[in-house]
Short mmCIF file of C-alpha atoms in Angstrom, two decimals:
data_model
loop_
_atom_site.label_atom_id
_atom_site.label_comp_id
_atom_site.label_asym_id
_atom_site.label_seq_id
_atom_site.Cartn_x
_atom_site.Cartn_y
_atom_site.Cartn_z
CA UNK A 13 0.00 0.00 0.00
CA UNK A 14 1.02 3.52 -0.71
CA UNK A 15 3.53 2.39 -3.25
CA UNK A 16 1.45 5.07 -5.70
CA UNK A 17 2.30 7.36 -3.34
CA UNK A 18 6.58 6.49 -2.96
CA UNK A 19 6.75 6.52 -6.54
CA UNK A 20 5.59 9.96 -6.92
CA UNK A 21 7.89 11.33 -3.86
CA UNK A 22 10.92 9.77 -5.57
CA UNK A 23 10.21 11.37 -8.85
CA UNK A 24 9.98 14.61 -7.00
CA UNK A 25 13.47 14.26 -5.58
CA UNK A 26 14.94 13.15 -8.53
CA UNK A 27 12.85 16.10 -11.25
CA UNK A 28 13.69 18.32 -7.91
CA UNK A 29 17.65 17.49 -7.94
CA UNK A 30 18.06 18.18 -11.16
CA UNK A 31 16.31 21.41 -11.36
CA UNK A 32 17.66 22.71 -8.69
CA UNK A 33 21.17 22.12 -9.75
CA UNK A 34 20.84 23.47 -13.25
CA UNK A 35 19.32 26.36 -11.60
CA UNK A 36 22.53 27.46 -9.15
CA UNK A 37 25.26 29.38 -9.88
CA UNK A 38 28.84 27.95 -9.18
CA UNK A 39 30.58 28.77 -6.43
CA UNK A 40 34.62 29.26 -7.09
CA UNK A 41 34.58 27.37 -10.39
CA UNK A 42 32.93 24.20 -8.51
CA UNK A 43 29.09 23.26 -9.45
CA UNK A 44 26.66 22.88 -6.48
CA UNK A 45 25.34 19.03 -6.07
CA UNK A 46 21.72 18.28 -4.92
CA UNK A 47 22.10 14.95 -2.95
CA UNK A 48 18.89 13.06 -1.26
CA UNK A 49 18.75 10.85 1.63
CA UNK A 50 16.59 9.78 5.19
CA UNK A 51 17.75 11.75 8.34
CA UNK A 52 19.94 9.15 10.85
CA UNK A 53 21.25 11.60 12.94
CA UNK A 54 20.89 15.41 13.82
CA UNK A 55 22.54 17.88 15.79
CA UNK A 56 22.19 21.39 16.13
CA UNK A 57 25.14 21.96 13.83
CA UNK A 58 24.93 18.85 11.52
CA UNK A 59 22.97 16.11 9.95
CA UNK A 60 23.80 12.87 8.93
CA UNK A 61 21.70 11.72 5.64
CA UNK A 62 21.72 7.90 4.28
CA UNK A 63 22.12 8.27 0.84
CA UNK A 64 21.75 5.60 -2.35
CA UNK A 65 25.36 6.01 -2.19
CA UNK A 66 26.70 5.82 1.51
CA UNK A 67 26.54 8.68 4.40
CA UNK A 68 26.55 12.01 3.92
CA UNK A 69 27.61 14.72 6.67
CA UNK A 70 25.80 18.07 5.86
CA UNK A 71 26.98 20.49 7.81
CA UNK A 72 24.87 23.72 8.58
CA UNK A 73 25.22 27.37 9.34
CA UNK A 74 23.25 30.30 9.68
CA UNK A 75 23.11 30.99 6.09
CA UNK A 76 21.29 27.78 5.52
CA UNK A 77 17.73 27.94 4.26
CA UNK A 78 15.33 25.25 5.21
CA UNK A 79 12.10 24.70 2.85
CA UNK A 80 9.23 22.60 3.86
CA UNK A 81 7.83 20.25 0.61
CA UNK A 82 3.88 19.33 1.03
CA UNK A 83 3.22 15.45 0.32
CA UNK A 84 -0.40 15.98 -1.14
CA UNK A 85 1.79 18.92 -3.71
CA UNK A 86 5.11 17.87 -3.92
CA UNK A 87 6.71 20.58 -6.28
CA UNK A 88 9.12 23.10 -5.59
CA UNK A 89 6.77 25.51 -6.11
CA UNK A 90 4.69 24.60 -3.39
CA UNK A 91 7.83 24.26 -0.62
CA UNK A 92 7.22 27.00 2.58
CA UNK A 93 9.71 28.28 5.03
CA UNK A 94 10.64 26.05 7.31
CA UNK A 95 13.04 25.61 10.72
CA UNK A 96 15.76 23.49 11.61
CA UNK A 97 13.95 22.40 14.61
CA UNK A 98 11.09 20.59 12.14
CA UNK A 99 13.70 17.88 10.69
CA UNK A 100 13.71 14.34 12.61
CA UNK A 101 15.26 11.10 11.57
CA UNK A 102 14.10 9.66 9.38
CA UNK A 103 12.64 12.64 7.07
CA UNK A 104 13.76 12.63 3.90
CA UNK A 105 15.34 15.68 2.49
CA UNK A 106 16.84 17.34 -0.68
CA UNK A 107 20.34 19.44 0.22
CA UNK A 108 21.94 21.26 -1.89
CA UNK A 109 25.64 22.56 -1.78
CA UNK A 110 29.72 21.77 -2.83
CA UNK A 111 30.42 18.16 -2.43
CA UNK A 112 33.46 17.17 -0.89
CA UNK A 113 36.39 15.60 -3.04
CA UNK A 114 35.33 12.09 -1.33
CA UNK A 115 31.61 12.95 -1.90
CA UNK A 116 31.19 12.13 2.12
CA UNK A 117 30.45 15.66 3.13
CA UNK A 118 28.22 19.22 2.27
CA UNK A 119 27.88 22.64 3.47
CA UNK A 120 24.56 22.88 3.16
CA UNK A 121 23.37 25.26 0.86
CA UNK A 122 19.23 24.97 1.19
CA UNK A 123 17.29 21.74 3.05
CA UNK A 124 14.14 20.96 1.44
CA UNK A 125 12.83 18.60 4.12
CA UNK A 126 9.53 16.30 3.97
CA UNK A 127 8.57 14.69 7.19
CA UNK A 128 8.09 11.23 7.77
CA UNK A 129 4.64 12.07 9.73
CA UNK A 130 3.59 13.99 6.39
CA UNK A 131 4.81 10.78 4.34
CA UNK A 132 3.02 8.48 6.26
CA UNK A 133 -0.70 10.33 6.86
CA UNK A 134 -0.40 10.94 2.84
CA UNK A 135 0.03 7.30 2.25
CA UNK A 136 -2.47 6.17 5.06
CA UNK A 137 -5.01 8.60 2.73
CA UNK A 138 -4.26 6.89 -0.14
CA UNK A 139 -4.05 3.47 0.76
CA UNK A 140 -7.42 4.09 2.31
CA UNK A 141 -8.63 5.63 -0.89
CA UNK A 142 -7.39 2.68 -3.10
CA UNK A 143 -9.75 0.56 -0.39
CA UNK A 144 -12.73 2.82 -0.58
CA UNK A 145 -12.53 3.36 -4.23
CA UNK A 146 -10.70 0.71 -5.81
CA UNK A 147 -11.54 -2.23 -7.98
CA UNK A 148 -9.91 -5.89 -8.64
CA UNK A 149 -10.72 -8.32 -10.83
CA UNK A 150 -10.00 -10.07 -14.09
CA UNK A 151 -10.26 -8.91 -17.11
CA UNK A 152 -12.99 -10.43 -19.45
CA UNK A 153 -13.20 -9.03 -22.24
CA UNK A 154 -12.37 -5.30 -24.07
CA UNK A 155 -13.97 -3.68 -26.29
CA UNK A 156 -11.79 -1.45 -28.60
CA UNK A 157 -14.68 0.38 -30.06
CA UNK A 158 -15.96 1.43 -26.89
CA UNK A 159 -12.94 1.54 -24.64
CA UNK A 160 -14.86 -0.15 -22.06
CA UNK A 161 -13.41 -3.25 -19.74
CA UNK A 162 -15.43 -6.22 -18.53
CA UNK A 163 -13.93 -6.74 -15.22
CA UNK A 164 -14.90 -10.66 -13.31
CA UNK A 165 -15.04 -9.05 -9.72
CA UNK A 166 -14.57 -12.18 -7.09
CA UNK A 167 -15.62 -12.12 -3.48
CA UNK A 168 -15.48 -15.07 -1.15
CA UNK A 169 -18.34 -16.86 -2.28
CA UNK A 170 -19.24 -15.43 -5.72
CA UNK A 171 -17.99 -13.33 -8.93
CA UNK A 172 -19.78 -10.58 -10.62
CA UNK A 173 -19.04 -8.71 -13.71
CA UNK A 174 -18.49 -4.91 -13.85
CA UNK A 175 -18.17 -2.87 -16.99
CA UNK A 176 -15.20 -0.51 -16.26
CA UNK A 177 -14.84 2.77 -18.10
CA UNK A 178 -11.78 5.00 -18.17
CA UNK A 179 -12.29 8.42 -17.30
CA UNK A 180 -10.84 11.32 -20.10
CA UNK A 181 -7.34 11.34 -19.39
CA UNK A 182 -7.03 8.49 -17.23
CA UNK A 183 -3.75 6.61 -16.42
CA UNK A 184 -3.10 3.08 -17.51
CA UNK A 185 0.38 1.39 -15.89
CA UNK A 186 1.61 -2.56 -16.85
CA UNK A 187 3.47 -4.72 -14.10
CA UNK A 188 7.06 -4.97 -14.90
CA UNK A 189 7.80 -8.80 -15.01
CA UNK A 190 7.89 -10.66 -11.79
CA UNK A 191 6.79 -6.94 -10.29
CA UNK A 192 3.53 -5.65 -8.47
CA UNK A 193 5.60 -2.65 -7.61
CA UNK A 194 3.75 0.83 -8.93
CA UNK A 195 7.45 2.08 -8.86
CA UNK A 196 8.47 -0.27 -11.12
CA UNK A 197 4.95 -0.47 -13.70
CA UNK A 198 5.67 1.04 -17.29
CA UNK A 199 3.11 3.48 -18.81
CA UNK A 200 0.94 1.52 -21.00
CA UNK A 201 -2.50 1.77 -22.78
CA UNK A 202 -5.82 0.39 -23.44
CA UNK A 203 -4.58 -2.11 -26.27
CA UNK A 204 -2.10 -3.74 -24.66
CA UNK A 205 -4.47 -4.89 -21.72
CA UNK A 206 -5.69 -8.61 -22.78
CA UNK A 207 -8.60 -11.17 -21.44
CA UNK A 208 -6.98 -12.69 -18.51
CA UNK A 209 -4.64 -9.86 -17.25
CA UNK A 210 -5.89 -9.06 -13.72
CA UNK A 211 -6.77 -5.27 -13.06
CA UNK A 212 -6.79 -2.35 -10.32
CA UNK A 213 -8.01 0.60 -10.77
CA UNK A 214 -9.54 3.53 -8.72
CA UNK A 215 -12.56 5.65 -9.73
CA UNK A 216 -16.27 5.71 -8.98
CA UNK A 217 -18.15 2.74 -8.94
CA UNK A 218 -22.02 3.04 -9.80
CA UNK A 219 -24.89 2.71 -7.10
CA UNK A 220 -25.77 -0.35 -8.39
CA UNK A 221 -22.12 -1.83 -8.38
CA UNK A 222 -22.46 -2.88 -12.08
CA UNK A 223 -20.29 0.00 -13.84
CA UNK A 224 -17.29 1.35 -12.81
CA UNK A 225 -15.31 4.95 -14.05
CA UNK A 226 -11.70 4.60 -13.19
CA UNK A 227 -9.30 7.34 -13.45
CA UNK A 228 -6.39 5.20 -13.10
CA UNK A 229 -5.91 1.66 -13.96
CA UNK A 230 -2.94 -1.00 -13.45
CA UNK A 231 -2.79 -3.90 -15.33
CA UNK A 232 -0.69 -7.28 -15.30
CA UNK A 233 -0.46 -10.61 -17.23
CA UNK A 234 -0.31 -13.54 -14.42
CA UNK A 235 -0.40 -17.02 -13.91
CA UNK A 236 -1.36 -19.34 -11.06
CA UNK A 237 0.05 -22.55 -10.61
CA UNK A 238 -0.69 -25.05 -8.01
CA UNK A 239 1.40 -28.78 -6.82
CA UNK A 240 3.32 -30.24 -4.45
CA UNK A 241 6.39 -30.19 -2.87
CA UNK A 242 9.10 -31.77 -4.11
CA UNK A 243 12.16 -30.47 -2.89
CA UNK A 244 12.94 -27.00 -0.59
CA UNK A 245 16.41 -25.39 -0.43
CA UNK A 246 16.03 -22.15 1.84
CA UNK A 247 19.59 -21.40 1.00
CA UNK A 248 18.88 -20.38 -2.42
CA UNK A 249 15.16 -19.68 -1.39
CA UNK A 250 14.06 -22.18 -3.94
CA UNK A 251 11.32 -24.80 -4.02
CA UNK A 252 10.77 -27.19 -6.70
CA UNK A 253 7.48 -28.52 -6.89
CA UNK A 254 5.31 -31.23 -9.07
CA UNK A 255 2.76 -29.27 -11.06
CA UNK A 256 -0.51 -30.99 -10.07
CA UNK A 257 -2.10 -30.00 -14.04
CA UNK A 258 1.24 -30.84 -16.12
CA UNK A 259 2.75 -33.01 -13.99
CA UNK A 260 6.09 -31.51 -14.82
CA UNK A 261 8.57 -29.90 -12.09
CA UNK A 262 8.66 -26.28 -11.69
CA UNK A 263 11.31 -24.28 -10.06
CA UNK A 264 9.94 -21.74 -7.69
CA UNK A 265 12.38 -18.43 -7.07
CA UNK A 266 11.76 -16.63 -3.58
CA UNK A 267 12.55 -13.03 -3.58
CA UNK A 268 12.28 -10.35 -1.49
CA UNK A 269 9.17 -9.02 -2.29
CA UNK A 270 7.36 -12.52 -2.50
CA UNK A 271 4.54 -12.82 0.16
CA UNK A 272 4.49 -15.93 1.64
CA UNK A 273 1.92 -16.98 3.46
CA UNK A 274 -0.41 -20.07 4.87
CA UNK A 275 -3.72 -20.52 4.41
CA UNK A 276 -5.71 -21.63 8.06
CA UNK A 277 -6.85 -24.92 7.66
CA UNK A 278 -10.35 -24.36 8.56
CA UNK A 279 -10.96 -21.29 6.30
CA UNK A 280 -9.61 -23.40 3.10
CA UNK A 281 -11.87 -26.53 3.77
CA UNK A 282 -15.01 -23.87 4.72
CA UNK A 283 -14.29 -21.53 1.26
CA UNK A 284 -13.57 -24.45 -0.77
CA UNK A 285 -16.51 -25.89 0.26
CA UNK A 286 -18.07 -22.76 -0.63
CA UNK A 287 -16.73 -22.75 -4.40
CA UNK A 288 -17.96 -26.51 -4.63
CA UNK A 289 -21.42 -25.60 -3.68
CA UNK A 290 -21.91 -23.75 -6.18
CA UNK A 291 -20.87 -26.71 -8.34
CA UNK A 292 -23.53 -28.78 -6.46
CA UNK A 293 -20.52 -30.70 -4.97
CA UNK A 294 -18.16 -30.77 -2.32
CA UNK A 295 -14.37 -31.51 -1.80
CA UNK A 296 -13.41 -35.06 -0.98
CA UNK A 297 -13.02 -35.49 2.57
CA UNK A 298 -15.05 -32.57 3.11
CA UNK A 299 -18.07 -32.44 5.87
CA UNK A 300 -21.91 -32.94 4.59
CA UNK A 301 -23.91 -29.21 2.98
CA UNK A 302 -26.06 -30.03 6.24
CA UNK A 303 -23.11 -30.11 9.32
CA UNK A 304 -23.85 -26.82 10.36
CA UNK A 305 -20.04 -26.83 11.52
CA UNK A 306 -18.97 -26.45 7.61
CA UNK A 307 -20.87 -23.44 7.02
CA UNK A 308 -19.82 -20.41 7.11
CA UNK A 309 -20.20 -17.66 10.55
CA UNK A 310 -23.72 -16.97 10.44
CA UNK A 311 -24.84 -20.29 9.73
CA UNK A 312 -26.18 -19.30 6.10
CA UNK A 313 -24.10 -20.60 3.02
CA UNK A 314 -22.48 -18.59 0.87
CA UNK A 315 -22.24 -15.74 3.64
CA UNK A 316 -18.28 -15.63 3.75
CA UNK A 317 -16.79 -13.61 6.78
CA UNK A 318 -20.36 -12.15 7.82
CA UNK A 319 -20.00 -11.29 11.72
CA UNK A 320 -16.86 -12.94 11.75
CA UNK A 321 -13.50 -11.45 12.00
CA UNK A 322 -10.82 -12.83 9.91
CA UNK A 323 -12.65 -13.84 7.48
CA UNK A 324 -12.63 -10.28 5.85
CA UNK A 325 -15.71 -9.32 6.91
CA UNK A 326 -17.30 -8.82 9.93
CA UNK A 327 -16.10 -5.72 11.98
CA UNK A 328 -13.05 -5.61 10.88
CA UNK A 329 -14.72 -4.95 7.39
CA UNK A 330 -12.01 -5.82 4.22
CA UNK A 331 -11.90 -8.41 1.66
CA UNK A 332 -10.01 -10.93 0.03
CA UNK A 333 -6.65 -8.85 0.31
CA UNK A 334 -7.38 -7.56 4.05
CA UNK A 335 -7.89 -11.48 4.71
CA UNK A 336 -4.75 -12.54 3.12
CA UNK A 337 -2.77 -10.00 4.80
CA UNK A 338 -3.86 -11.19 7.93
CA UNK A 339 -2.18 -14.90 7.32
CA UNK A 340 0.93 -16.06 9.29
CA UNK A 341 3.95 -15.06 7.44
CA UNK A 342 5.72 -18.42 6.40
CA UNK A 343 9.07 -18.93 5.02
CA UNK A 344 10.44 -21.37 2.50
CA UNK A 345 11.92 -23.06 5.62
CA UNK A 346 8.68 -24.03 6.90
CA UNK A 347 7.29 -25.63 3.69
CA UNK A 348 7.66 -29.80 3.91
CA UNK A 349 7.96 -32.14 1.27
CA UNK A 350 4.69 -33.29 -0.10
CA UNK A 351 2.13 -30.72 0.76
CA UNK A 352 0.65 -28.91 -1.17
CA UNK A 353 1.11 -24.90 -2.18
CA UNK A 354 0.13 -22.71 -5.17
CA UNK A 355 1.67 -19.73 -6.69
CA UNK A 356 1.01 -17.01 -8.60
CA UNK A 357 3.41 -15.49 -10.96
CA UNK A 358 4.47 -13.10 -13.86
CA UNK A 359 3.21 -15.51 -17.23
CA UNK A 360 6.52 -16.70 -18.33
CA UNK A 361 8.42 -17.94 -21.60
CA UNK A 362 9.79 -19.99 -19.02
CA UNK A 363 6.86 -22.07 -17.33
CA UNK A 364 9.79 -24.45 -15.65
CA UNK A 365 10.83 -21.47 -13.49
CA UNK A 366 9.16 -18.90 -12.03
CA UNK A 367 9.56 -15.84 -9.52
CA UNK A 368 6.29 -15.89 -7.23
CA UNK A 369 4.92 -13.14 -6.28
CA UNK A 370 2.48 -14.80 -3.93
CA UNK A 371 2.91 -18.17 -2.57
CA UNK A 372 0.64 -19.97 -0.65
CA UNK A 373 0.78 -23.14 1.48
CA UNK A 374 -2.56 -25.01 2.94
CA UNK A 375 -4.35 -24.74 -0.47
CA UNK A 376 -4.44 -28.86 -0.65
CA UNK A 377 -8.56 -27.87 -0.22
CA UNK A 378 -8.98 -25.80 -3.26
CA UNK A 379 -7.27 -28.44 -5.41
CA UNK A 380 -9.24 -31.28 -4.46
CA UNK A 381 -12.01 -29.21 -5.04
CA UNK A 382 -10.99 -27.98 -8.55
CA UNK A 383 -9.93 -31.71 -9.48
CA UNK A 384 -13.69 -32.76 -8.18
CA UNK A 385 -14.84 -29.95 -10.65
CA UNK A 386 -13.19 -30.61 -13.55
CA UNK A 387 -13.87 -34.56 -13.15
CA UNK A 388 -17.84 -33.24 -13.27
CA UNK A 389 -17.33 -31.02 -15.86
CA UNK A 390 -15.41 -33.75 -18.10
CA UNK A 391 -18.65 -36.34 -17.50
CA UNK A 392 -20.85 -33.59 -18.69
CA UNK A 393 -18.99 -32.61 -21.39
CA UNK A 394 -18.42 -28.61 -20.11
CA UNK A 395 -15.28 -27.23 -20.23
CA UNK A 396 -13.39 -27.52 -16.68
CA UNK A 397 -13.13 -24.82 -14.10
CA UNK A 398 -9.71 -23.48 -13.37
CA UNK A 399 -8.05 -23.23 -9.58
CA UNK A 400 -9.63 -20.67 -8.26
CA UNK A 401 -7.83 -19.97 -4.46
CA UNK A 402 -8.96 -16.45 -3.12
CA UNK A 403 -6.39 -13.91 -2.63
CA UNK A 404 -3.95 -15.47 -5.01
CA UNK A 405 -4.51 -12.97 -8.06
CA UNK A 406 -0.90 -11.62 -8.22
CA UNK A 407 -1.89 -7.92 -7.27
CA UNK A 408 -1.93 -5.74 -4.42
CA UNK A 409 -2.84 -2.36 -3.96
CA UNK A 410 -0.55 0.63 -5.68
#
């Protein structure tokens, strides 16, 4: 959440850094620098800045200006006086002066400072807006003609269609590969989004929920792919697993912005049950439609999370991603042989290895119950359902 929000604040330093260098004067031949950083330390006479490129040591004087930059307007334009006495660590600020020879130390020139409690109430607003007026889904269709977006909008227990509309002048972004970073998402248009790519965007949806007018949208081609455990080394932060549809192995890469997570045993069985249901069917192994134990809080089917916290719903309110981010954290060293994970990835030229972006373990429910489908399906003759595990669509909030 907030990544929107970080991507914007390091475009101002960087648009601000070199605008405000081109715009100085030398002093004694030598060119001023603009260098950004995060406050570590401060004194009353210097401050100590983490930098992409080491420490810094600014050191100040009473000809140094200080400049406040607004989050919700971050422009030079918009930067107010400010004091010395308004910096803390970890603030991030602009400084601007002669670097030393070693590039370890700066008179500072001017401070252009941005709080961290400024940082964080802007991205608390628009993390909050992205939940209040957001939309996730798959894409089901596009229509070129119109510009419009059929969007398949999941919840725990069903999936409804929304036609989205851009907004004049609205923003479309594409996932870099094996990224849900906003930082990292390449400007991109209508025509390269394609049936299948999952979608965010944030707008206005209509009273009746149906229609949706998005003024940004974020788009990302992703796969899900679901088997068992065949080998772990936590070393290399690699799992190998045995794809349950090809059969084949497929190597699994960890990195450090994979969420890992494990699904609670009892909310698997009781939503795969749910998905089943609506097949007329339930999971092998599963409880009876009539032990009031396998239904969900409430005691009405099909009522996922109602009155019950955890379940995203309830009083803690949320969905599918406020549910998932309440799941233990897991690493690749608690995974064992044999059991059973999925995860969802960038669609690859490689489908033998993969980067996950979301991995997780205690999903053996939701593949017995997709197997049970698709062995229904195949005696009636209908095309077979794919794995459908909530929470595993490879996005999260911008």
């Amino acid at each position: 959440m907030g990544r929107n929000f970080l991507f914007v604040i390091a475009a101002f330093f960087l648009s601000a850094s070199l605008s405000l260098v081109a715009g100085q004067t030398p002093i004694g031949g030598q060119k001023p620098s603009a260098v950004t950083g995060d406050v570590s330390s401060i004194s009353e006479t210097a401050i100590t800045l983490t930098t992409k490129d080491g420490t810094l040591e600014v050191s100040l004087s009473a000809a140094t200006q200080y400049k406040r930059v607004p989050p919700e307007n971050p422009t030079l334009s918009a930067a107010v006086a400010a004091q010395h006495s308004e910096i803390s660590v970890g603030d991030k600020l602009l400084v601007t002066g002669i670097l030393s020879d070693d590039k370890r130390a700066m008179p500072a020139r001017s401070v252009y400072l941005m709080t961290k409690s400024d940082i964080a109430q802007k991205q608390q607003k628009e993390s909050q807006e992205w939940a209040t007026r957001g939309l996730s889904g798959k894409v089901a269709s596009i229509n070129a003609d119109t510009g419009q977006i059929g969007v398949e909008v999941r919840g725990l227990a069903n999936t409804t269609t929304v036609v989205l509309t851009p907004k004049p002048g609205a923003v479309f972004k594409r996932y870099a590969q094996n990224s849900v970073k906003y930082s990292e998402a390449k400007n991109s248009s209508l025509a390269e989004i394609q049936a299948g790519d999952m979608v965010r965007a944030l707008g206005d949806k209509s009273a009746d929920g149906a229609s949706f007018t998005a003024e940004q949208v974020v788009t990302g081609a992703f796969q899900t792919v679901a088997g068992t455990v065949k080998t772990i080394d936590a070393e290399k932060n690699e799992i190998v697993i045995t794809d349950a549809h090809s059969k084949k192995d497929v190597t699994v890469e960890l990195g450090s912005a994979s969420m890992i997570k494990r699904f609670p045993e009892e909310m698997a069985t009781r939503l795969a049950m749910m998905q089943a249901g609506g097949m007329g069917m339930r999971p092998a192994g599963a409880a009876p439609t009539g032990d009031n134990s396998a239904r969900p809080a409430g005691g009405q089917p099909g009522a996922a999370g109602q009155g019950r916290p955890g379940f995203g719903g309830g009083q803690r309110g949320g969905g599918i991603d406020d549910m998932l981010e309440r799941f233990p954290n897991i690493t690749a060293g608690d995974l064992k042989p044999g059991e059973v994970i999925a995860v969802s990835s960038s669609k690859s030229m490689s489908p033998e290895r993969i980067t996950a972006i979301k991995l997780l373990a205690g999903v053996e429910p939701f593949l017995r119950a997709a197997q049970a489908q698709q062995s229904a399906a195949g005696r009636r003759g209908q095309s077979a359902p794919s794995l459908d595990i909530p929470g595993l669509d490879g996005l999260s909030f911008p």
